[in-house]
Short mmCIF file of C-alpha atoms and ligand atoms in Angstrom, two decimals:
data_model
loop_
_atom_site.label_atom_id
_atom_site.label_comp_id
_atom_site.label_asym_id
_atom_site.label_seq_id
_atom_site.Cartn_x
_atom_site.Cartn_y
_atom_site.Cartn_z
CA MET D 1 95.82 90.51 -130.25
CA GLN D 2 97.17 87.84 -130.82
CA ALA D 3 95.59 86.50 -134.04
CA TYR D 4 96.14 89.81 -135.45
CA LEU D 5 100.08 89.66 -134.47
CA LEU D 6 100.63 85.97 -136.19
CA GLU D 7 98.33 87.40 -138.92
CA PHE D 8 100.04 90.16 -139.42
CA VAL D 9 104.34 88.87 -138.94
CA ASN D 10 102.39 85.87 -141.72
CA PHE D 11 102.08 89.25 -144.05
CA MET D 12 105.38 89.85 -143.44
CA LEU D 13 107.47 86.38 -143.68
CA ARG D 14 105.69 85.51 -147.15
CA TRP D 15 106.67 89.24 -148.13
CA LEU D 16 110.31 87.54 -147.47
CA HIS D 17 109.49 84.78 -148.24
CA VAL D 18 108.52 85.71 -152.57
CA ILE D 19 111.74 87.96 -153.05
CA ALA D 20 114.28 86.36 -151.69
CA ALA D 21 112.78 83.02 -153.38
CA ILE D 22 113.12 85.62 -156.72
CA ALA D 23 116.26 86.50 -155.60
CA TRP D 24 117.65 82.78 -155.61
CA ILE D 25 115.08 81.60 -158.86
CA GLY D 26 115.88 84.42 -160.90
CA GLU D 27 119.71 84.07 -160.10
CA SER D 28 119.23 79.96 -160.87
CA ILE D 29 117.79 80.77 -165.29
CA TYR D 30 119.88 83.60 -165.13
CA PHE D 31 123.00 80.94 -163.96
CA VAL D 32 121.58 78.57 -166.61
CA MET D 33 120.86 80.45 -169.92
CA LEU D 34 124.31 82.39 -168.47
CA ASP D 35 125.90 78.49 -168.94
CA ASN D 36 123.75 77.44 -172.60
CA GLY D 37 124.44 80.67 -173.81
CA LEU D 38 128.23 80.90 -174.42
CA LYS D 39 130.15 80.73 -177.36
CA LYS D 40 133.73 80.55 -178.43
CA PRO D 41 135.84 83.16 -177.16
CA LYS D 42 136.70 85.87 -180.50
CA ALA D 43 139.83 85.94 -178.57
CA ALA D 44 143.20 84.27 -179.67
CA GLU D 45 144.57 85.62 -175.98
CA ASP D 46 141.78 84.62 -174.41
CA ARG D 47 141.62 81.55 -176.00
CA GLU D 48 145.11 81.36 -173.93
CA LYS D 49 143.87 81.93 -170.85
CA GLY D 50 141.84 79.12 -170.56
CA VAL D 51 138.25 80.67 -171.27
CA PHE D 52 135.69 78.17 -172.61
CA GLY D 53 133.25 80.73 -173.61
CA GLU D 54 131.55 84.10 -173.00
CA MET D 55 129.00 86.41 -173.33
CA TRP D 56 128.75 90.26 -175.04
CA ALA D 57 124.73 91.54 -172.60
CA VAL D 58 123.55 94.37 -172.05
CA HIS D 59 121.24 95.32 -169.86
CA GLY D 60 120.65 98.46 -167.19
CA GLY D 61 122.40 100.49 -170.12
CA GLY D 62 126.01 99.33 -170.00
CA PHE D 63 127.41 96.04 -171.37
CA TYR D 64 129.36 92.66 -169.68
CA HIS D 65 131.28 90.76 -170.60
CA ASN D 66 131.04 87.75 -169.06
CA GLN D 67 133.76 84.67 -169.39
CA LYS D 68 133.75 80.69 -168.19
CA TYR D 69 137.42 78.82 -167.64
CA ALA D 70 137.48 75.89 -169.08
CA THR D 71 138.98 74.43 -165.36
CA ALA D 72 139.83 77.53 -163.73
CA PRO D 73 141.70 80.99 -164.19
CA ALA D 74 145.39 81.11 -163.09
CA LYS D 75 145.18 82.39 -161.04
CA LEU D 76 141.91 83.16 -158.14
CA PRO D 77 140.73 86.77 -157.64
CA ASP D 78 140.40 87.16 -153.83
CA ASP D 79 136.59 88.13 -154.03
CA LEU D 80 135.12 85.81 -155.71
CA HIS D 81 131.12 85.75 -155.43
CA TRP D 82 129.62 83.07 -154.25
CA SER D 83 125.58 82.21 -154.31
CA PHE D 84 124.12 81.13 -151.44
CA TRP D 85 121.88 83.00 -149.31
CA LYS D 86 119.19 83.37 -150.80
CA SER D 87 118.81 80.05 -151.30
CA TYR D 88 118.74 79.61 -147.11
CA THR D 89 116.88 82.92 -147.24
CA THR D 90 114.25 81.37 -149.04
CA TRP D 91 114.23 78.44 -148.00
CA LEU D 92 114.76 79.21 -143.72
CA SER D 93 111.53 82.13 -144.56
CA GLY D 94 109.97 78.80 -145.98
CA PHE D 95 109.64 77.29 -143.29
CA ALA D 96 108.98 79.61 -141.07
CA LEU D 97 106.04 80.94 -142.28
CA PHE D 98 105.18 77.08 -142.03
CA VAL D 99 105.37 76.59 -138.26
CA LEU D 100 103.07 79.89 -138.36
CA LEU D 101 100.51 78.79 -140.08
CA TYR D 102 100.19 75.00 -140.17
CA MET D 103 102.05 73.62 -137.18
CA ALA D 104 100.95 76.44 -135.21
CA ASN D 105 97.23 75.31 -136.24
CA PRO D 106 97.44 71.87 -137.12
CA SER D 107 94.19 70.22 -137.17
CA PHE D 108 92.89 72.88 -139.20
CA TYR D 109 95.51 73.64 -141.10
CA LEU D 110 97.26 69.69 -141.25
CA VAL D 111 95.02 67.14 -140.63
CA ASN D 112 92.51 66.02 -143.26
CA PRO D 113 88.89 64.39 -141.25
CA ASN D 114 88.27 62.98 -144.29
CA ALA D 115 90.80 60.80 -144.99
CA ASN D 116 91.15 57.94 -147.23
CA TRP D 117 93.78 56.06 -144.31
CA GLU D 118 91.21 55.81 -140.69
CA TRP D 119 94.83 56.26 -138.83
CA ALA D 120 95.53 59.71 -141.04
CA ALA D 121 92.04 61.13 -140.53
CA ASN D 122 92.58 61.07 -136.34
CA MET D 123 95.92 62.24 -135.92
CA THR D 124 96.25 64.53 -133.26
CA GLY D 125 97.50 67.93 -133.69
CA TRP D 126 100.84 66.60 -132.75
CA GLN D 127 101.20 63.50 -134.68
CA ALA D 128 100.55 66.04 -136.96
CA ASN D 129 102.74 67.99 -137.03
CA VAL D 130 105.51 65.48 -136.07
CA LEU D 131 104.73 63.43 -139.80
CA ALA D 132 105.34 65.90 -141.29
CA LEU D 133 108.61 66.94 -140.34
CA LEU D 134 109.10 63.45 -140.84
CA PHE D 135 107.97 63.81 -144.32
CA LEU D 136 110.46 66.30 -145.06
CA VAL D 137 113.34 65.19 -143.89
CA GLY D 138 112.52 61.26 -145.37
CA GLY D 139 111.69 63.48 -148.74
CA TRP D 140 114.93 64.50 -149.08
CA VAL D 141 117.19 61.24 -147.46
CA VAL D 142 115.33 59.27 -149.71
CA TYR D 143 116.31 61.67 -152.63
CA ASN D 144 120.11 62.50 -151.39
CA GLU D 145 119.77 58.89 -151.69
CA LEU D 146 118.90 57.92 -155.09
CA CYS D 147 121.52 60.26 -156.26
CA LYS D 148 124.36 59.64 -153.85
CA ARG D 149 122.97 55.32 -155.29
CA ILE D 150 122.21 55.25 -158.63
CA SER D 151 124.38 58.05 -159.93
CA PRO D 152 127.07 58.76 -157.68
CA ASN D 153 130.49 59.34 -160.48
CA MET D 154 127.30 61.06 -162.58
CA THR D 155 127.52 58.12 -165.35
CA ARG D 156 123.81 56.75 -164.31
CA ASP D 157 121.84 60.60 -164.66
CA GLY D 158 119.28 60.38 -166.48
CA LEU D 159 118.58 57.08 -164.41
CA LEU D 160 118.25 58.47 -162.07
CA SER D 161 116.32 61.42 -162.94
CA ILE D 162 113.34 58.36 -164.16
CA ALA D 163 114.12 57.30 -159.91
CA VAL D 164 112.79 61.39 -159.07
CA ALA D 165 110.66 61.53 -161.40
CA VAL D 166 108.92 58.13 -159.54
CA MET D 167 109.96 59.65 -156.54
CA MET D 168 107.93 62.58 -156.51
CA VAL D 169 104.18 60.90 -157.97
CA LEU D 170 104.62 58.64 -154.48
CA VAL D 171 105.53 62.13 -152.78
CA ALA D 172 102.06 63.28 -154.45
CA TYR D 173 100.59 60.22 -153.73
CA LEU D 174 101.70 59.74 -150.11
CA SER D 175 101.06 63.39 -148.81
CA THR D 176 97.75 63.45 -150.24
CA GLN D 177 96.35 60.88 -148.49
CA MET D 178 97.71 62.09 -144.87
CA PHE D 179 97.66 65.16 -144.97
CA SER D 180 94.25 67.86 -146.32
CA GLY D 181 94.94 68.42 -149.27
CA ARG D 182 96.14 72.10 -149.70
CA ALA D 183 98.90 70.98 -146.73
CA ALA D 184 99.51 68.37 -149.45
CA PHE D 185 100.01 70.53 -152.24
CA LEU D 186 102.66 71.97 -150.01
CA LEU D 187 103.93 70.09 -148.35
CA THR D 188 105.02 68.28 -151.73
CA GLY D 189 106.59 71.40 -152.51
CA ALA D 190 108.34 71.66 -150.07
CA VAL D 191 110.04 68.78 -150.06
CA MET D 192 111.26 69.34 -153.88
CA ALA D 193 112.72 72.85 -152.25
CA THR D 194 114.28 71.21 -149.15
CA ALA D 195 116.42 68.75 -151.50
CA MET D 196 117.11 72.29 -153.70
CA SER D 197 118.58 74.17 -150.82
CA ALA D 198 119.05 71.36 -149.51
CA ASN D 199 121.81 70.47 -152.26
CA VAL D 200 122.88 73.78 -152.07
CA PHE D 201 123.55 73.57 -148.69
CA PHE D 202 125.43 70.31 -148.32
CA TRP D 203 126.77 69.13 -151.72
CA ILE D 204 127.47 72.43 -153.65
CA ILE D 205 128.76 74.89 -151.68
CA PRO D 206 130.66 72.09 -150.39
CA GLY D 207 132.26 71.00 -152.81
CA GLN D 208 133.27 74.26 -154.43
CA ARG D 209 134.67 75.09 -151.26
CA ARG D 210 136.64 71.77 -151.81
CA MET D 211 137.57 73.23 -154.68
CA VAL D 212 138.60 76.61 -154.00
CA ASN D 213 140.91 75.30 -151.53
CA ALA D 214 142.25 72.60 -153.35
CA MET D 215 144.04 75.31 -156.37
CA LYS D 216 144.76 77.61 -153.80
CA ALA D 217 146.78 75.56 -152.35
CA GLY D 218 148.30 74.87 -156.63
CA GLU D 219 146.81 70.97 -157.03
CA THR D 220 144.15 69.72 -159.36
CA PRO D 221 140.50 69.74 -158.20
CA ASN D 222 138.84 66.58 -157.67
CA PRO D 223 136.49 66.48 -160.77
CA LEU D 224 134.07 64.82 -159.46
CA ASP D 225 133.40 67.85 -157.13
CA GLY D 226 132.20 69.73 -160.36
CA LYS D 227 130.66 67.34 -162.06
CA ARG D 228 128.35 66.74 -158.34
CA GLY D 229 127.56 70.34 -158.20
CA LYS D 230 126.04 70.74 -161.74
CA GLN D 231 124.01 67.27 -161.14
CA ARG D 232 122.64 68.62 -158.48
CA SER D 233 121.88 71.84 -159.71
CA VAL D 234 120.26 70.39 -162.59
CA HIS D 235 117.69 69.21 -160.12
CA ASN D 236 117.72 72.34 -158.94
CA THR D 237 116.64 74.10 -162.35
CA TYR D 238 113.47 71.09 -163.36
CA PHE D 239 112.27 72.08 -159.36
CA THR D 240 111.97 75.19 -160.03
CA LEU D 241 108.21 75.32 -161.90
CA PRO D 242 106.89 73.54 -159.64
CA VAL D 243 107.68 74.29 -156.21
CA VAL D 244 106.82 77.41 -157.93
CA LEU D 245 102.95 76.59 -158.91
CA LEU D 246 102.40 74.18 -155.63
CA MET D 247 103.44 76.92 -153.09
CA ILE D 248 100.59 79.69 -155.13
CA SER D 249 98.62 76.66 -154.98
CA ASN D 250 96.79 77.31 -151.83
CA HIS D 251 93.83 78.88 -153.35
CA TYR D 252 93.03 76.62 -155.35
CA SER D 253 91.29 74.07 -153.69
CA PHE D 254 89.23 72.42 -157.56
CA ALA D 255 92.62 70.96 -157.48
CA TYR D 256 94.34 69.92 -153.92
CA ASN D 257 90.35 68.08 -152.73
CA HIS D 258 89.99 66.29 -155.83
CA GLU D 259 89.71 62.04 -154.48
CA HIS D 260 92.71 62.43 -157.53
CA ALA D 261 94.99 65.34 -156.13
CA TRP D 262 97.15 63.75 -156.52
CA VAL D 263 96.94 62.71 -160.10
CA ILE D 264 96.25 66.15 -160.98
CA MET D 265 99.71 67.12 -158.89
CA SER D 266 102.11 64.99 -161.24
CA LEU D 267 100.59 66.34 -163.71
CA PHE D 268 101.73 70.09 -163.20
CA ILE D 269 104.95 68.38 -162.01
CA PHE D 270 106.06 67.22 -164.89
CA GLY D 271 104.06 69.45 -167.06
CA GLY D 272 106.63 72.73 -165.17
CA ALA D 273 109.52 70.24 -165.16
CA LEU D 274 108.59 69.75 -169.34
CA ILE D 275 108.09 74.14 -169.94
CA ARG D 276 111.58 74.48 -168.43
CA GLN D 277 113.35 72.30 -170.39
CA PHE D 278 112.30 74.26 -173.30
CA PHE D 279 113.88 77.53 -171.85
CA VAL D 280 116.65 75.27 -170.91
CA LEU D 281 117.12 74.57 -174.40
CA MET D 282 116.17 77.60 -176.31
CA HIS D 283 119.36 79.45 -174.25
CA ALA D 284 121.66 76.65 -175.85
CA GLY D 285 120.16 77.64 -179.12
CA LYS D 286 117.57 74.60 -179.46
CA ILE D 287 114.58 75.69 -180.13
CA GLN D 288 112.31 72.52 -179.65
CA PRO D 289 108.71 73.50 -179.32
CA ALA D 290 108.06 69.79 -178.72
CA TYR D 291 107.53 70.07 -174.57
CA PRO D 292 106.00 73.45 -173.71
CA ALA D 293 103.56 71.35 -176.37
CA ALA D 294 104.06 68.39 -174.27
CA GLY D 295 104.56 70.08 -171.47
CA THR D 296 100.40 72.24 -171.48
CA ALA D 297 99.16 69.06 -172.40
CA LEU D 298 98.99 67.41 -169.79
CA ILE D 299 98.30 70.70 -167.39
CA LEU D 300 95.04 70.57 -169.85
CA VAL D 301 94.86 66.76 -168.97
CA ALA D 302 95.13 68.74 -165.31
CA PHE D 303 91.69 70.59 -166.56
CA TRP D 304 90.33 67.67 -167.51
CA VAL D 305 90.60 65.76 -164.24
CA ALA D 306 89.90 68.21 -161.97
CA MET D 307 86.66 69.75 -163.83
CA PRO D 308 83.96 70.44 -161.37
CA SER D 309 80.77 67.65 -162.01
CA SER D 310 77.51 69.98 -164.05
CA GLN D 311 75.26 67.24 -162.83
CA PRO D 312 72.20 69.44 -160.77
CA ALA D 313 71.85 67.22 -157.25
CA THR D 314 70.18 64.57 -156.87
CA ALA D 315 67.21 66.21 -154.64
CA VAL D 316 67.66 69.27 -157.33
CA VAL D 317 66.54 66.74 -160.27
CA ASP D 318 63.80 65.21 -157.56
CA GLY D 319 62.23 69.35 -157.16
CA GLU D 320 63.00 69.14 -153.74
CA ALA D 321 65.83 71.97 -153.61
CA THR D 322 66.92 73.66 -151.04
CA SER D 323 65.20 76.90 -150.26
CA PHE D 324 67.64 80.19 -149.70
CA GLU D 325 66.27 80.67 -146.24
CA GLU D 326 67.22 76.47 -145.13
CA VAL D 327 70.97 77.29 -147.46
CA HIS D 328 71.12 80.60 -144.96
CA ALA D 329 70.41 79.05 -141.87
CA LEU D 330 73.84 75.82 -142.89
CA VAL D 331 75.98 78.35 -143.58
CA ASP D 332 75.58 81.04 -139.98
CA GLN D 333 75.94 77.38 -138.47
CA HIS D 334 78.56 76.17 -140.09
CA CYS D 335 80.36 78.89 -141.04
CA VAL D 336 79.78 82.31 -140.49
CA ALA D 337 81.94 81.52 -136.19
CA CYS D 338 85.37 82.40 -138.67
CA HIS D 339 83.34 83.91 -141.69
CA SER D 340 82.41 87.33 -140.76
CA SER D 341 83.05 90.80 -140.17
CA GLU D 342 84.30 90.36 -136.87
CA PRO D 343 84.85 86.25 -136.26
CA THR D 344 83.96 84.87 -132.71
CA GLN D 345 86.09 81.13 -133.59
CA PRO D 346 89.81 81.83 -131.82
CA GLY D 347 92.24 82.84 -133.24
CA PHE D 348 91.39 84.04 -136.15
CA ALA D 349 91.34 88.15 -136.49
CA ALA D 350 89.31 88.35 -139.58
CA PRO D 351 87.48 86.98 -142.51
CA PRO D 352 89.64 84.46 -143.83
CA ALA D 353 91.10 84.01 -147.29
CA GLY D 354 89.07 87.84 -146.87
CA VAL D 355 85.77 85.94 -147.21
CA ALA D 356 82.42 86.65 -145.00
CA TYR D 357 78.75 85.90 -144.99
CA ASP D 358 77.27 88.57 -142.60
CA THR D 359 74.56 89.06 -145.58
CA GLU D 360 72.32 87.84 -147.69
CA ASP D 361 73.81 89.78 -150.38
CA GLN D 362 77.33 87.79 -149.32
CA ILE D 363 75.71 84.54 -149.32
CA LEU D 364 73.75 85.00 -152.72
CA ARG D 365 76.91 85.76 -154.63
CA GLN D 366 79.26 83.50 -153.55
CA LYS D 367 76.88 80.64 -154.14
CA SER D 368 78.61 78.87 -156.53
CA GLN D 369 82.11 79.11 -154.60
CA ILE D 370 79.70 77.98 -151.17
CA GLN D 371 78.94 75.03 -152.72
CA GLN D 372 81.93 74.15 -154.58
CA VAL D 373 84.38 74.46 -151.28
CA VAL D 374 81.03 71.96 -149.30
CA ALA D 375 80.57 69.33 -152.09
CA SER D 376 85.47 69.12 -151.63
CA LYS D 377 84.55 69.01 -147.57
CA TYR D 378 87.19 71.97 -147.65
CA MET D 379 85.15 73.56 -146.09
CA PRO D 380 84.34 74.30 -142.44
CA LEU D 381 88.26 73.68 -142.16
CA GLY D 382 88.70 70.32 -140.69
CA ASN D 383 85.16 70.38 -139.90
CA MET D 384 84.85 71.83 -137.04
CA THR D 385 82.02 72.89 -137.04
CA GLY D 386 80.41 69.21 -137.70
CA MET D 387 78.75 69.34 -140.71
CA THR D 388 77.02 66.13 -142.15
CA ASP D 389 76.60 64.98 -145.34
CA GLU D 390 72.89 65.53 -144.78
CA GLU D 391 73.66 69.77 -144.80
CA ARG D 392 76.40 69.04 -147.81
CA GLU D 393 73.81 68.01 -149.81
CA ALA D 394 71.04 71.14 -149.04
CA ILE D 395 73.99 72.93 -150.51
CA ALA D 396 74.64 70.78 -153.48
CA ALA D 397 70.59 71.04 -154.64
CA TRP D 398 70.58 74.89 -153.46
CA SER D 399 68.92 76.22 -156.93
CA GLU D 400 68.10 79.20 -156.89
C1 HEC U 501 87.39 76.77 -138.40
C2 HEC U 501 87.14 78.45 -138.95
C3 HEC U 501 86.70 77.21 -140.56
C4 HEC U 501 84.91 77.49 -140.57
C5 HEC U 501 84.18 76.94 -139.77
C6 HEC U 501 84.88 77.61 -142.53
N1 HEC U 501 85.61 78.49 -142.69
FE1 HEC U 501 86.48 79.19 -144.68
N2 HEC U 501 88.06 79.32 -145.03
C7 HEC U 501 88.40 79.59 -143.28
C8 HEC U 501 89.67 79.29 -143.45
C9 HEC U 501 91.46 79.65 -142.54
C10 HEC U 501 90.49 79.93 -144.34
C11 HEC U 501 91.24 80.06 -145.20
C12 HEC U 501 91.75 79.07 -146.26
C13 HEC U 501 93.70 79.96 -147.21
O1 HEC U 501 93.90 80.52 -146.39
O2 HEC U 501 93.27 79.78 -148.57
C14 HEC U 501 88.58 79.53 -145.57
C15 HEC U 501 88.24 79.89 -146.95
C16 HEC U 501 87.55 79.36 -147.55
C17 HEC U 501 86.50 79.93 -148.55
C18 HEC U 501 87.86 81.18 -149.87
C19 HEC U 501 88.88 78.92 -150.27
C20 HEC U 501 89.37 79.64 -151.29
O3 HEC U 501 90.51 79.43 -151.24
O4 HEC U 501 90.31 81.00 -151.75
C21 HEC U 501 85.74 80.16 -148.84
C22 HEC U 501 85.37 80.07 -149.88
C23 HEC U 501 85.41 78.91 -147.75
N3 HEC U 501 85.92 79.72 -147.11
C24 HEC U 501 83.90 79.13 -147.74
C25 HEC U 501 83.63 78.50 -145.94
C26 HEC U 501 82.20 77.77 -146.44
C27 HEC U 501 81.45 78.34 -146.95
C28 HEC U 501 82.48 77.89 -144.86
C29 HEC U 501 80.74 77.03 -143.65
C30 HEC U 501 80.11 75.95 -145.30
C31 HEC U 501 83.13 77.61 -144.33
N4 HEC U 501 84.26 77.73 -144.99
C32 HEC U 501 83.25 77.83 -142.89
C33 HEC U 501 88.09 78.42 -141.96
C34 HEC U 501 87.34 78.13 -142.00
#
């Protein structure tokens, strides 16, 4: 019952998380489009009012006329629309999912028993939980310090972008050395997503509040508040595509269980950011196909790096292929406690990822997937059932 309850809550939280993220990222993409697509106002009276740009749009059977003021309108309306709950809801629901799934089962999901760093391979569940939290907080602290130290007055934003890019490669590298591959992809995405939400919470919204308060008091707002909000928003724009990719990566073990998973992850991050750049420029009327071409090229390099080896196992070449009976016995011994329509492993209410090996037919049909997850050591999860390297070789050498 408890396992079922957790699974149900997980399902509902995931729903909330995806909906909130669609609303937040959708709005963010919309405002970048709006900002970049503004035209000079046509009417002289608008220009006199201080309107700096406008956009006419038709949507859902109505006509919309957006106007942006160079500084602020002469009088602020009382019912200003603010955007922050979409961001906070996305972060909070995402964090709750992380706690429910990863932190509730750290030895399954966070610890990588095959990690290169011995201390990481031997972490207890609690240590892994604390390390994961430190990783998230540390990511924000480092990113925020980079922004504050490198470009405090928004005059060195180019250099700052390079520093943030280098930081992300480091985050990708460290996460894959310390955590299981699946958690590493998620945590790297979460470092970016946390920076995005924290940018809204600590900088963008407080800056906007100071600007509004200054205007209400009849003072000139500090222009740095506006510029800083813009700087952090621009970072958020380039984080969106990579974050979404990393958040949906959990079923693609070919990417995150690769020995060079951090390289694959970095290629995806830069590929996504380059593709985003194309759209940012496109909304400003500049079509520059070099960006998506470069982004696609990086993703193709990732495809090439992650490609599974097509070499047949040595045992197959030597004519010592494993029979189906032997494979069946290994699957029974090492997989079926979890992968069954009625799992016996505590904590599992249903076959994980919908994968069950109760019948011969089920095993035969999923041969290549079984070989892939066993060879990459993704399965058995956390090597709970103690599969040896010889047994992995035997599954690789299953050739019928
Ligand atoms: C301790 C429980 C456990 C054991 C033992 C286990 N698995 Fe899994 N397996 C899981 C969980 C949990 C998932 C779901 C992970 C996810 O959500 O991506 C999973 C997912 C999978 C997937 C789907 C991968 C994906 O992401 O779509 C395959 C294939 C798989 N396991 C094969 C195996 C094989 C083969 C064995 C035995 C060698 C095995 N598993 C042993 C828990 C286990």
